[in-house]
Amino acid sequence: MKKYLFLLFTLGSLYVIHAQENMAIISGGYVFANIEDSDEDATGWRINASYEFNPYRGKFSHGIAIGYIETTATQSYLGSIDSDLTMTSIPVYYAPKYNFGSGALKGFLKGALGMHFSDYEVS
């Protein structure tokens, strides 16, 4: 009897694991920003890590994400004084996603709800 219960529990667990689609994503890229009191545009890089959970392979997915963004620029005042501008940001957010379509062509709508921690430095 214990063997049958263990087998039933194992098969049930495999079904639950199979019915959920999880995805981890790491992405990065080039960043550009317009700093308000500066004539120069800032450029930099970003990296983002997110985890998506799709219960029972439905149309609606849940995701969480965290990232790091760094931008820098150099501005000259009166042609002789240079200022280095550095802006960093750490966004943390919940990212719900709605999947639509079927077959080979599928689309999605994705949102973001969260906050970010930023630091702005002039030297």
PDB file of C-alpha atoms in Angstrom:
ATOM      1  CA  MET A   1       0.000   0.000   0.000  1.00  0.00           C
ATOM      2  CA  LYS A   2       2.841   2.422   0.834  1.00  0.00           C
ATOM      3  CA  LYS A   3       4.436   1.722  -2.547  1.00  0.00           C
ATOM      4  CA  TYR A   4       1.226   2.644  -4.352  1.00  0.00           C
ATOM      5  CA  LEU A   5       0.784   5.845  -2.333  1.00  0.00           C
ATOM      6  CA  PHE A   6       4.418   6.794  -3.001  1.00  0.00           C
ATOM      7  CA  LEU A   7       3.962   6.106  -6.731  1.00  0.00           C
ATOM      8  CA  LEU A   8       0.731   8.134  -6.796  1.00  0.00           C
ATOM      9  CA  PHE A   9       2.413  11.024  -4.955  1.00  0.00           C
ATOM     10  CA  THR A  10       5.421  10.933  -7.310  1.00  0.00           C
ATOM     11  CA  LEU A  11       3.282  10.905 -10.459  1.00  0.00           C
ATOM     12  CA  GLY A  12       1.125  13.717  -9.062  1.00  0.00           C
ATOM     13  CA  SER A  13       4.230  15.768  -8.299  1.00  0.00           C
ATOM     14  CA  LEU A  14       5.577  15.230 -11.812  1.00  0.00           C
ATOM     15  CA  TYR A  15       2.265  16.438 -13.242  1.00  0.00           C
ATOM     16  CA  VAL A  16       2.393  19.615 -11.137  1.00  0.00           C
ATOM     17  CA  ILE A  17       6.023  20.251 -12.151  1.00  0.00           C
ATOM     18  CA  HIS A  18       5.153  19.578 -15.814  1.00  0.00           C
ATOM     19  CA  ALA A  19       2.087  21.841 -15.645  1.00  0.00           C
ATOM     20  CA  GLN A  20       4.146  24.841 -14.545  1.00  0.00           C
ATOM     21  CA  GLU A  21       6.470  26.639 -16.892  1.00  0.00           C
ATOM     22  CA  ASN A  22       9.314  28.514 -15.189  1.00  0.00           C
ATOM     23  CA  MET A  23      11.867  30.653 -16.960  1.00  0.00           C
ATOM     24  CA  ALA A  24      14.978  32.491 -15.785  1.00  0.00           C
ATOM     25  CA  ILE A  25      16.234  35.296 -18.035  1.00  0.00           C
ATOM     26  CA  ILE A  26      19.435  37.342 -17.903  1.00  0.00           C
ATOM     27  CA  SER A  27      19.642  40.265 -20.294  1.00  0.00           C
ATOM     28  CA  GLY A  28      21.778  43.318 -20.826  1.00  0.00           C
ATOM     29  CA  GLY A  29      22.283  46.189 -23.148  1.00  0.00           C
ATOM     30  CA  TYR A  30      23.326  49.717 -24.000  1.00  0.00           C
ATOM     31  CA  VAL A  31      21.800  52.650 -22.095  1.00  0.00           C
ATOM     32  CA  PHE A  32      21.509  56.313 -22.988  1.00  0.00           C
ATOM     33  CA  ALA A  33      19.924  59.088 -20.916  1.00  0.00           C
ATOM     34  CA  ASN A  34      19.416  62.831 -21.056  1.00  0.00           C
ATOM     35  CA  ILE A  35      20.593  64.411 -17.792  1.00  0.00           C
ATOM     36  CA  GLU A  36      18.449  67.468 -17.113  1.00  0.00           C
ATOM     37  CA  ASP A  37      21.064  70.101 -16.197  1.00  0.00           C
ATOM     38  CA  SER A  38      23.718  68.826 -18.595  1.00  0.00           C
ATOM     39  CA  ASP A  39      24.440  69.535 -22.245  1.00  0.00           C
ATOM     40  CA  GLU A  40      25.847  66.038 -22.676  1.00  0.00           C
ATOM     41  CA  ASP A  41      23.891  62.821 -23.052  1.00  0.00           C
ATOM     42  CA  ALA A  42      24.905  60.029 -20.697  1.00  0.00           C
ATOM     43  CA  THR A  43      25.663  56.548 -22.011  1.00  0.00           C
ATOM     44  CA  GLY A  44      26.286  53.282 -20.219  1.00  0.00           C
ATOM     45  CA  TRP A  45      25.191  49.710 -19.739  1.00  0.00           C
ATOM     46  CA  ARG A  46      22.586  47.611 -17.948  1.00  0.00           C
ATOM     47  CA  ILE A  47      22.070  44.060 -16.767  1.00  0.00           C
ATOM     48  CA  ASN A  48      18.760  42.556 -15.736  1.00  0.00           C
ATOM     49  CA  ALA A  49      17.774  39.220 -14.178  1.00  0.00           C
ATOM     50  CA  SER A  50      14.176  38.050 -14.133  1.00  0.00           C
ATOM     51  CA  TYR A  51      12.261  34.933 -13.181  1.00  0.00           C
ATOM     52  CA  GLU A  52       8.878  34.068 -14.708  1.00  0.00           C
ATOM     53  CA  PHE A  53       6.401  31.582 -13.318  1.00  0.00           C
ATOM     54  CA  ASN A  54       3.505  30.348 -15.461  1.00  0.00           C
ATOM     55  CA  PRO A  55       1.145  28.149 -13.439  1.00  0.00           C
ATOM     56  CA  TYR A  56      -0.411  25.363 -15.500  1.00  0.00           C
ATOM     57  CA  ARG A  57       0.846  26.930 -18.744  1.00  0.00           C
ATOM     58  CA  GLY A  58      -2.033  29.392 -18.739  1.00  0.00           C
ATOM     59  CA  LYS A  59      -2.315  32.746 -20.438  1.00  0.00           C
ATOM     60  CA  PHE A  60      -1.152  34.719 -17.389  1.00  0.00           C
ATOM     61  CA  SER A  61       2.425  34.639 -16.023  1.00  0.00           C
ATOM     62  CA  HIS A  62       3.997  36.180 -12.924  1.00  0.00           C
ATOM     63  CA  GLY A  63       7.529  37.533 -12.911  1.00  0.00           C
ATOM     64  CA  ILE A  64       9.982  39.282 -10.647  1.00  0.00           C
ATOM     65  CA  ALA A  65      13.056  41.176 -11.801  1.00  0.00           C
ATOM     66  CA  ILE A  66      16.057  43.069 -10.494  1.00  0.00           C
ATOM     67  CA  GLY A  67      18.616  45.012 -12.484  1.00  0.00           C
ATOM     68  CA  TYR A  68      21.557  47.386 -12.426  1.00  0.00           C
ATOM     69  CA  ILE A  69      21.931  50.428 -14.696  1.00  0.00           C
ATOM     70  CA  GLU A  70      24.967  52.717 -14.884  1.00  0.00           C
ATOM     71  CA  THR A  71      25.344  55.799 -17.082  1.00  0.00           C
ATOM     72  CA  THR A  72      28.228  58.292 -17.284  1.00  0.00           C
ATOM     73  CA  ALA A  73      28.932  61.568 -19.057  1.00  0.00           C
ATOM     74  CA  THR A  74      31.592  64.292 -19.004  1.00  0.00           C
ATOM     75  CA  GLN A  75      30.587  67.926 -19.251  1.00  0.00           C
ATOM     76  CA  SER A  76      32.878  70.904 -19.814  1.00  0.00           C
ATOM     77  CA  TYR A  77      32.159  74.264 -18.175  1.00  0.00           C
ATOM     78  CA  LEU A  78      33.622  77.315 -19.934  1.00  0.00           C
ATOM     79  CA  GLY A  79      35.928  75.054 -21.937  1.00  0.00           C
ATOM     80  CA  SER A  80      38.299  74.317 -19.055  1.00  0.00           C
ATOM     81  CA  ILE A  81      36.512  72.660 -16.110  1.00  0.00           C
ATOM     82  CA  ASP A  82      35.350  69.088 -16.645  1.00  0.00           C
ATOM     83  CA  SER A  83      32.682  67.410 -14.522  1.00  0.00           C
ATOM     84  CA  ASP A  84      32.100  63.670 -14.525  1.00  0.00           C
ATOM     85  CA  LEU A  85      28.440  62.751 -14.128  1.00  0.00           C
ATOM     86  CA  THR A  86      27.544  59.232 -12.977  1.00  0.00           C
ATOM     87  CA  MET A  87      24.042  57.905 -12.453  1.00  0.00           C
ATOM     88  CA  THR A  88      23.270  54.413 -11.153  1.00  0.00           C
ATOM     89  CA  SER A  89      19.907  52.774 -10.643  1.00  0.00           C
ATOM     90  CA  ILE A  90      18.733  49.436  -9.235  1.00  0.00           C
ATOM     91  CA  PRO A  91      15.182  48.641 -10.397  1.00  0.00           C
ATOM     92  CA  VAL A  92      13.176  45.968  -8.557  1.00  0.00           C
ATOM     93  CA  TYR A  93       9.733  45.110  -9.896  1.00  0.00           C
ATOM     94  CA  TYR A  94       6.880  42.645 -10.347  1.00  0.00           C
ATOM     95  CA  ALA A  95       6.248  41.906 -14.024  1.00  0.00           C
ATOM     96  CA  PRO A  96       2.896  40.318 -14.915  1.00  0.00           C
ATOM     97  CA  LYS A  97       2.566  39.022 -18.475  1.00  0.00           C
ATOM     98  CA  TYR A  98      -0.436  38.037 -20.591  1.00  0.00           C
ATOM     99  CA  ASN A  99       0.266  35.609 -23.465  1.00  0.00           C
ATOM    100  CA  PHE A 100      -1.969  35.426 -26.522  1.00  0.00           C
ATOM    101  CA  GLY A 101      -1.988  33.605 -29.838  1.00  0.00           C
ATOM    102  CA  SER A 102      -1.428  29.993 -30.744  1.00  0.00           C
ATOM    103  CA  GLY A 103       0.756  27.949 -33.004  1.00  0.00           C
ATOM    104  CA  ALA A 104       4.076  29.308 -34.204  1.00  0.00           C
ATOM    105  CA  LEU A 105       3.100  32.983 -33.834  1.00  0.00           C
ATOM    106  CA  LYS A 106       2.484  34.153 -30.268  1.00  0.00           C
ATOM    107  CA  GLY A 107       2.509  37.548 -28.631  1.00  0.00           C
ATOM    108  CA  PHE A 108       2.408  38.966 -25.145  1.00  0.00           C
ATOM    109  CA  LEU A 109       1.626  42.091 -23.156  1.00  0.00           C
ATOM    110  CA  LYS A 110       3.905  42.748 -20.206  1.00  0.00           C
ATOM    111  CA  GLY A 111       3.769  45.334 -17.451  1.00  0.00           C
ATOM    112  CA  ALA A 112       5.978  46.378 -14.552  1.00  0.00           C
ATOM    113  CA  LEU A 113       5.116  47.513 -11.050  1.00  0.00           C
ATOM    114  CA  GLY A 114       7.915  48.312  -8.651  1.00  0.00           C
ATOM    115  CA  MET A 115      10.500  50.804  -7.524  1.00  0.00           C
ATOM    116  CA  HIS A 116      14.107  51.735  -8.118  1.00  0.00           C
ATOM    117  CA  PHE A 117      16.967  53.017  -6.013  1.00  0.00           C
ATOM    118  CA  SER A 118      19.058  55.689  -7.736  1.00  0.00           C
ATOM    119  CA  ASP A 119      22.288  57.551  -7.057  1.00  0.00           C
ATOM    120  CA  TYR A 120      23.480  60.664  -8.916  1.00  0.00           C
ATOM    121  CA  GLU A 121      27.077  61.824  -8.514  1.00  0.00           C
ATOM    122  CA  VAL A 122      28.949  64.831  -9.925  1.00  0.00           C
ATOM    123  CA  SER A 123      32.726  65.081  -9.509  1.00  0.00           C
TER     124      SER A 123
END
